[in-house]
């Protein structure tokens, strides 16, 4: 599989440079899918290990959050300024970012959610989880003398030791960057940025994503395929929001739900083969729906 890096320059709607990687199969399917991957908090865009070889794929685009991965290096000067020092908003996919034209719109065939963190503000468990995530982010180690030292440390860490070796190696290679002095490696998404995402008074990761999800459910135009693991690391605290998400998707016309029995919230990193199979099944349902629509 070939890969090409692309960088979107700043625009009126996004002041950052944003890097994306395009994966092109050795034998691309011209009438196949174009997949767009957006990564989770504190991770990175490299996700080719999640692609099942049997999937009919034309190409895949995987895009950085501006404060993550290699994009964080491109944006270090801007991220160091007061308005953006704690910047860690989830990136919105503006139609001009990778097309060069605001008149070009992306028409999505479907939306696949991998254990999406949709946390309704009115749920008592949401406050608990927000504080938990913020506490974890503020206390995590964020620098190591070398990448080898980082790999050794993370491989023994409770949060990482269950990861597939490929996922861990990619995290060390792609979610860490050289420090300004060059004497050590640090998290690309800084501790302050991640903590601010969860605990800043201006944080918008709770209400707005839930509102957008509700709007998509009500419109029932784009099929939503939710892949969820109910047995996660949070001792049942995330269960109410996951059950609501499942019920809402099941109530749509063309959506689907898959419940995985292992891997936890981080199942794409812990069980990548299981995740790839689930994505494949979701894509298969899209193919079936498209064939049905043409009849």
Short mmCIF file of C-alpha atoms in Angstrom, two decimals:
data_model
loop_
_atom_site.label_atom_id
_atom_site.label_comp_id
_atom_site.label_asym_id
_atom_site.label_seq_id
_atom_site.Cartn_x
_atom_site.Cartn_y
_atom_site.Cartn_z
CA UNK A 1 0.00 0.00 0.00
CA UNK A 2 1.41 3.33 -1.08
CA UNK A 3 1.09 6.43 1.09
CA UNK A 4 1.37 10.14 0.36
CA UNK A 5 1.51 13.05 2.81
CA UNK A 6 -0.54 16.19 2.18
CA UNK A 7 -0.58 19.46 4.14
CA UNK A 8 -3.52 21.86 4.17
CA UNK A 9 -2.43 25.44 4.64
CA UNK A 10 -4.23 27.85 7.03
CA UNK A 11 -7.62 29.10 5.88
CA UNK A 12 -10.26 31.55 7.17
CA UNK A 13 -11.94 28.69 9.03
CA UNK A 14 -8.79 26.99 10.36
CA UNK A 15 -5.65 28.95 11.37
CA UNK A 16 -3.53 25.81 11.55
CA UNK A 17 -1.58 23.74 9.07
CA UNK A 18 -3.09 20.26 9.02
CA UNK A 19 -1.35 17.16 7.74
CA UNK A 20 -3.13 14.16 6.29
CA UNK A 21 -1.87 10.88 4.90
CA UNK A 22 -3.48 9.28 1.87
CA UNK A 23 -3.21 5.51 1.59
CA UNK A 24 -3.59 3.98 -1.86
CA UNK A 25 -3.93 0.18 -2.16
CA UNK A 26 -1.64 -1.66 -4.57
CA UNK A 27 -4.73 -2.45 -6.65
CA UNK A 28 -7.19 0.33 -5.84
CA UNK A 29 -10.85 -0.32 -6.53
CA UNK A 30 -11.98 2.55 -8.75
CA UNK A 31 -15.62 2.23 -7.65
CA UNK A 32 -14.67 1.42 -4.07
CA UNK A 33 -14.75 3.46 -0.89
CA UNK A 34 -12.81 6.57 -0.01
CA UNK A 35 -12.44 6.33 3.76
CA UNK A 36 -11.69 9.33 5.98
CA UNK A 37 -10.26 8.52 9.41
CA UNK A 38 -10.24 11.03 12.29
CA UNK A 39 -8.30 9.94 15.36
CA UNK A 40 -9.07 10.04 19.07
CA UNK A 41 -7.70 12.34 21.76
CA UNK A 42 -3.90 12.21 22.29
CA UNK A 43 -3.38 9.74 19.42
CA UNK A 44 -2.29 10.27 15.80
CA UNK A 45 -3.43 9.78 12.24
CA UNK A 46 -1.52 6.63 11.21
CA UNK A 47 -4.11 3.85 11.07
CA UNK A 48 -3.24 1.64 8.11
CA UNK A 49 -3.08 -1.40 10.41
CA UNK A 50 -6.87 -1.12 10.81
CA UNK A 51 -7.54 -1.73 7.12
CA UNK A 52 -8.85 -5.17 6.19
CA UNK A 53 -7.34 -6.43 2.94
CA UNK A 54 -10.71 -7.68 1.68
CA UNK A 55 -12.36 -4.26 1.82
CA UNK A 56 -13.14 -2.61 -1.51
CA UNK A 57 -11.08 0.54 -1.03
CA UNK A 58 -10.23 3.24 -3.52
CA UNK A 59 -8.15 5.23 -1.05
CA UNK A 60 -8.01 6.25 2.60
CA UNK A 61 -7.38 9.67 4.11
CA UNK A 62 -6.32 9.88 7.74
CA UNK A 63 -6.10 13.40 9.17
CA UNK A 64 -4.31 14.90 12.17
CA UNK A 65 -5.91 17.04 14.80
CA UNK A 66 -3.86 20.29 14.48
CA UNK A 67 -2.34 19.85 17.95
CA UNK A 68 -1.45 16.18 17.43
CA UNK A 69 1.10 14.14 15.51
CA UNK A 70 3.24 15.81 12.86
CA UNK A 71 0.73 18.65 12.60
CA UNK A 72 1.66 19.71 16.13
CA UNK A 73 5.23 20.27 14.91
CA UNK A 74 3.97 22.43 12.04
CA UNK A 75 1.84 24.44 14.47
CA UNK A 76 4.18 24.75 17.48
CA UNK A 77 4.63 28.52 17.16
CA UNK A 78 0.88 29.17 16.98
CA UNK A 79 0.05 26.63 19.70
CA UNK A 80 2.46 28.43 22.06
CA UNK A 81 0.47 31.68 21.86
CA UNK A 82 -2.12 32.46 24.59
CA UNK A 83 -5.29 31.88 22.51
CA UNK A 84 -4.16 28.38 21.58
CA UNK A 85 -1.93 27.26 24.46
CA UNK A 86 -4.58 24.85 25.68
CA UNK A 87 -6.02 24.23 22.23
CA UNK A 88 -7.17 20.69 21.76
CA UNK A 89 -10.56 20.92 20.08
CA UNK A 90 -11.62 17.98 17.99
CA UNK A 91 -10.97 18.91 14.39
CA UNK A 92 -13.93 19.71 12.20
CA UNK A 93 -13.63 18.59 8.61
CA UNK A 94 -14.00 21.83 6.65
CA UNK A 95 -14.78 21.17 3.00
CA UNK A 96 -11.98 23.36 1.72
CA UNK A 97 -9.15 21.94 3.80
CA UNK A 98 -8.00 19.19 1.46
CA UNK A 99 -9.74 20.28 -1.74
CA UNK A 100 -8.56 23.87 -2.05
CA UNK A 101 -12.09 25.10 -2.70
CA UNK A 102 -14.88 26.03 -0.33
CA UNK A 103 -17.34 25.23 -3.13
CA UNK A 104 -16.44 21.54 -3.09
CA UNK A 105 -18.51 19.59 -0.61
CA UNK A 106 -17.84 16.13 0.74
CA UNK A 107 -20.83 13.85 0.34
CA UNK A 108 -20.53 11.16 2.99
CA UNK A 109 -22.12 7.80 2.31
CA UNK A 110 -22.08 6.81 5.96
CA UNK A 111 -20.50 7.51 9.33
CA UNK A 112 -18.72 4.82 11.36
CA UNK A 113 -18.17 5.58 15.06
CA UNK A 114 -15.61 3.61 17.05
CA UNK A 115 -16.77 3.75 20.68
CA UNK A 116 -17.54 7.44 20.25
CA UNK A 117 -17.17 9.47 23.46
CA UNK A 118 -20.60 11.11 23.40
CA UNK A 119 -21.18 12.39 26.93
CA UNK A 120 -24.52 14.16 27.53
CA UNK A 121 -23.90 17.03 30.00
CA UNK A 122 -27.05 16.15 31.96
CA UNK A 123 -25.77 12.66 32.83
CA UNK A 124 -24.21 12.50 36.35
CA UNK A 125 -21.56 10.14 34.99
CA UNK A 126 -20.37 12.78 32.50
CA UNK A 127 -18.98 15.02 35.24
CA UNK A 128 -17.25 12.03 36.83
CA UNK A 129 -15.67 10.96 33.53
CA UNK A 130 -14.60 14.53 32.64
CA UNK A 131 -12.82 14.92 35.95
CA UNK A 132 -11.29 11.46 35.63
CA UNK A 133 -9.96 12.13 32.12
CA UNK A 134 -8.66 15.54 33.18
CA UNK A 135 -6.91 14.07 36.22
CA UNK A 136 -5.30 11.34 34.12
CA UNK A 137 -4.18 13.87 31.49
CA UNK A 138 -2.68 16.28 34.03
CA UNK A 139 -0.70 13.55 35.77
CA UNK A 140 0.58 11.58 32.79
CA UNK A 141 4.25 11.44 31.96
CA UNK A 142 4.97 13.63 28.94
CA UNK A 143 8.71 13.39 28.23
CA UNK A 144 11.41 10.74 27.87
CA UNK A 145 15.13 10.87 27.05
CA UNK A 146 14.71 8.78 23.87
CA UNK A 147 11.99 7.00 21.89
CA UNK A 148 13.44 3.68 23.01
CA UNK A 149 13.04 4.76 26.64
CA UNK A 150 9.49 5.91 25.90
CA UNK A 151 8.64 2.56 24.33
CA UNK A 152 10.03 0.65 27.30
CA UNK A 153 8.14 2.83 29.78
CA UNK A 154 4.82 2.74 27.93
CA UNK A 155 5.00 -1.01 27.28
CA UNK A 156 4.87 -1.51 31.06
CA UNK A 157 2.22 1.15 31.72
CA UNK A 158 -1.27 -0.15 32.64
CA UNK A 159 -2.91 2.03 29.98
CA UNK A 160 -0.64 0.79 27.17
CA UNK A 161 0.57 -2.69 28.03
CA UNK A 162 -2.52 -4.34 26.53
CA UNK A 163 -2.07 -2.58 23.18
CA UNK A 164 -1.17 -4.52 20.07
CA UNK A 165 2.62 -4.16 19.54
CA UNK A 166 2.06 -2.41 16.19
CA UNK A 167 -0.22 0.18 17.78
CA UNK A 168 2.28 0.85 20.57
CA UNK A 169 5.18 1.22 18.15
CA UNK A 170 3.16 3.64 16.00
CA UNK A 171 2.24 5.67 19.08
CA UNK A 172 5.91 6.08 19.98
CA UNK A 173 6.82 6.92 16.38
CA UNK A 174 3.89 9.21 15.56
CA UNK A 175 2.37 10.61 18.79
CA UNK A 176 5.71 11.82 20.19
CA UNK A 177 7.90 14.58 18.79
CA UNK A 178 11.40 15.84 19.43
CA UNK A 179 11.50 18.61 22.04
CA UNK A 180 12.53 22.13 21.11
CA UNK A 181 16.01 21.52 22.49
CA UNK A 182 16.27 18.16 20.76
CA UNK A 183 17.47 16.53 23.97
CA UNK A 184 14.34 14.46 24.58
CA UNK A 185 11.02 13.37 23.10
CA UNK A 186 7.67 14.71 24.31
CA UNK A 187 3.99 14.11 23.70
CA UNK A 188 2.88 15.83 20.50
CA UNK A 189 -0.39 16.74 22.20
CA UNK A 190 0.94 18.44 25.30
CA UNK A 191 -0.26 17.65 28.79
CA UNK A 192 -1.68 21.18 29.11
CA UNK A 193 -3.58 20.88 25.84
CA UNK A 194 -5.15 17.55 26.73
CA UNK A 195 -6.01 18.65 30.27
CA UNK A 196 -7.56 21.85 28.92
CA UNK A 197 -9.68 19.84 26.53
CA UNK A 198 -11.38 18.11 29.46
CA UNK A 199 -11.30 20.74 32.21
CA UNK A 200 -11.22 24.19 30.59
CA UNK A 201 -14.39 26.25 31.22
CA UNK A 202 -14.55 26.75 27.46
CA UNK A 203 -14.30 23.02 26.70
CA UNK A 204 -16.93 22.04 24.16
CA UNK A 205 -16.41 18.29 23.88
CA UNK A 206 -19.61 17.43 25.78
CA UNK A 207 -22.63 19.45 24.67
CA UNK A 208 -21.78 20.22 21.05
CA UNK A 209 -20.87 16.67 19.90
CA UNK A 210 -24.05 15.35 21.53
CA UNK A 211 -26.06 18.06 19.75
CA UNK A 212 -24.50 17.18 16.38
CA UNK A 213 -25.16 13.48 16.96
CA UNK A 214 -28.80 14.22 17.85
CA UNK A 215 -29.17 16.31 14.69
CA UNK A 216 -27.82 13.44 12.57
CA UNK A 217 -30.17 10.99 14.27
CA UNK A 218 -33.19 13.23 13.70
CA UNK A 219 -32.33 13.86 10.06
CA UNK A 220 -31.77 10.12 9.47
CA UNK A 221 -30.14 10.86 6.13
CA UNK A 222 -26.60 9.53 6.64
CA UNK A 223 -26.45 5.94 7.96
CA UNK A 224 -24.58 5.76 11.27
CA UNK A 225 -22.76 2.55 12.14
CA UNK A 226 -21.78 2.42 15.81
CA UNK A 227 -19.10 -0.03 16.94
CA UNK A 228 -19.10 -0.16 20.74
CA UNK A 229 -17.42 -2.10 23.53
CA UNK A 230 -19.53 -2.11 26.70
CA UNK A 231 -16.78 -3.74 28.77
CA UNK A 232 -14.43 -0.79 29.07
CA UNK A 233 -11.94 0.61 31.57
CA UNK A 234 -14.34 2.92 33.36
CA UNK A 235 -16.19 0.48 35.61
CA UNK A 236 -19.58 1.06 34.06
CA UNK A 237 -19.48 4.86 34.26
CA UNK A 238 -19.64 5.20 30.46
CA UNK A 239 -22.44 2.62 30.13
CA UNK A 240 -25.43 5.04 30.31
CA UNK A 241 -24.14 7.20 27.46
CA UNK A 242 -23.22 4.15 25.39
CA UNK A 243 -26.66 2.62 25.89
CA UNK A 244 -28.29 5.89 24.79
CA UNK A 245 -26.08 6.00 21.69
CA UNK A 246 -26.95 2.39 20.84
CA UNK A 247 -30.69 2.97 21.26
CA UNK A 248 -30.61 6.08 19.09
CA UNK A 249 -28.68 4.41 16.26
CA UNK A 250 -30.97 1.38 16.36
CA UNK A 251 -33.91 3.75 15.92
CA UNK A 252 -32.62 5.01 12.57
CA UNK A 253 -33.65 3.63 9.20
CA UNK A 254 -30.31 2.39 7.90
CA UNK A 255 -27.95 2.50 10.87
CA UNK A 256 -26.34 -0.48 12.57
CA UNK A 257 -24.77 -1.37 15.91
CA UNK A 258 -21.98 -3.85 16.62
CA UNK A 259 -21.10 -4.63 20.22
CA UNK A 260 -17.60 -6.00 20.74
CA UNK A 261 -16.92 -8.34 23.63
CA UNK A 262 -13.33 -7.29 24.34
CA UNK A 263 -10.77 -4.56 23.86
CA UNK A 264 -12.32 -1.84 26.04
CA UNK A 265 -12.69 1.76 24.91
CA UNK A 266 -9.32 1.55 23.13
CA UNK A 267 -10.22 -1.54 21.12
CA UNK A 268 -8.72 -0.15 17.86
CA UNK A 269 -5.32 -0.23 19.62
CA UNK A 270 -5.90 -3.33 21.77
CA UNK A 271 -7.71 -5.52 19.21
CA UNK A 272 -6.96 -4.03 15.77
CA UNK A 273 -7.95 -7.19 13.87
CA UNK A 274 -11.30 -7.27 15.67
CA UNK A 275 -11.77 -3.58 14.90
CA UNK A 276 -10.84 -4.02 11.23
CA UNK A 277 -13.37 -6.86 10.90
CA UNK A 278 -16.07 -4.69 12.47
CA UNK A 279 -15.28 -1.83 10.07
CA UNK A 280 -15.44 -4.34 7.21
CA UNK A 281 -18.91 -5.47 8.30
CA UNK A 282 -20.09 -1.87 8.51
CA UNK A 283 -18.78 -1.19 5.01
CA UNK A 284 -20.46 -4.36 3.75
CA UNK A 285 -23.78 -3.05 5.02
CA UNK A 286 -23.14 0.19 3.11
CA UNK A 287 -22.56 -1.81 -0.08
CA UNK A 288 -25.76 -3.77 0.49
CA UNK A 289 -27.73 -0.57 1.11
CA UNK A 290 -26.34 1.03 -2.06
CA UNK A 291 -27.30 -2.02 -4.13
CA UNK A 292 -30.78 -1.96 -2.63
CA UNK A 293 -31.16 1.73 -3.45
CA UNK A 294 -30.30 1.07 -7.12
CA UNK A 295 -32.98 -1.61 -7.54
#
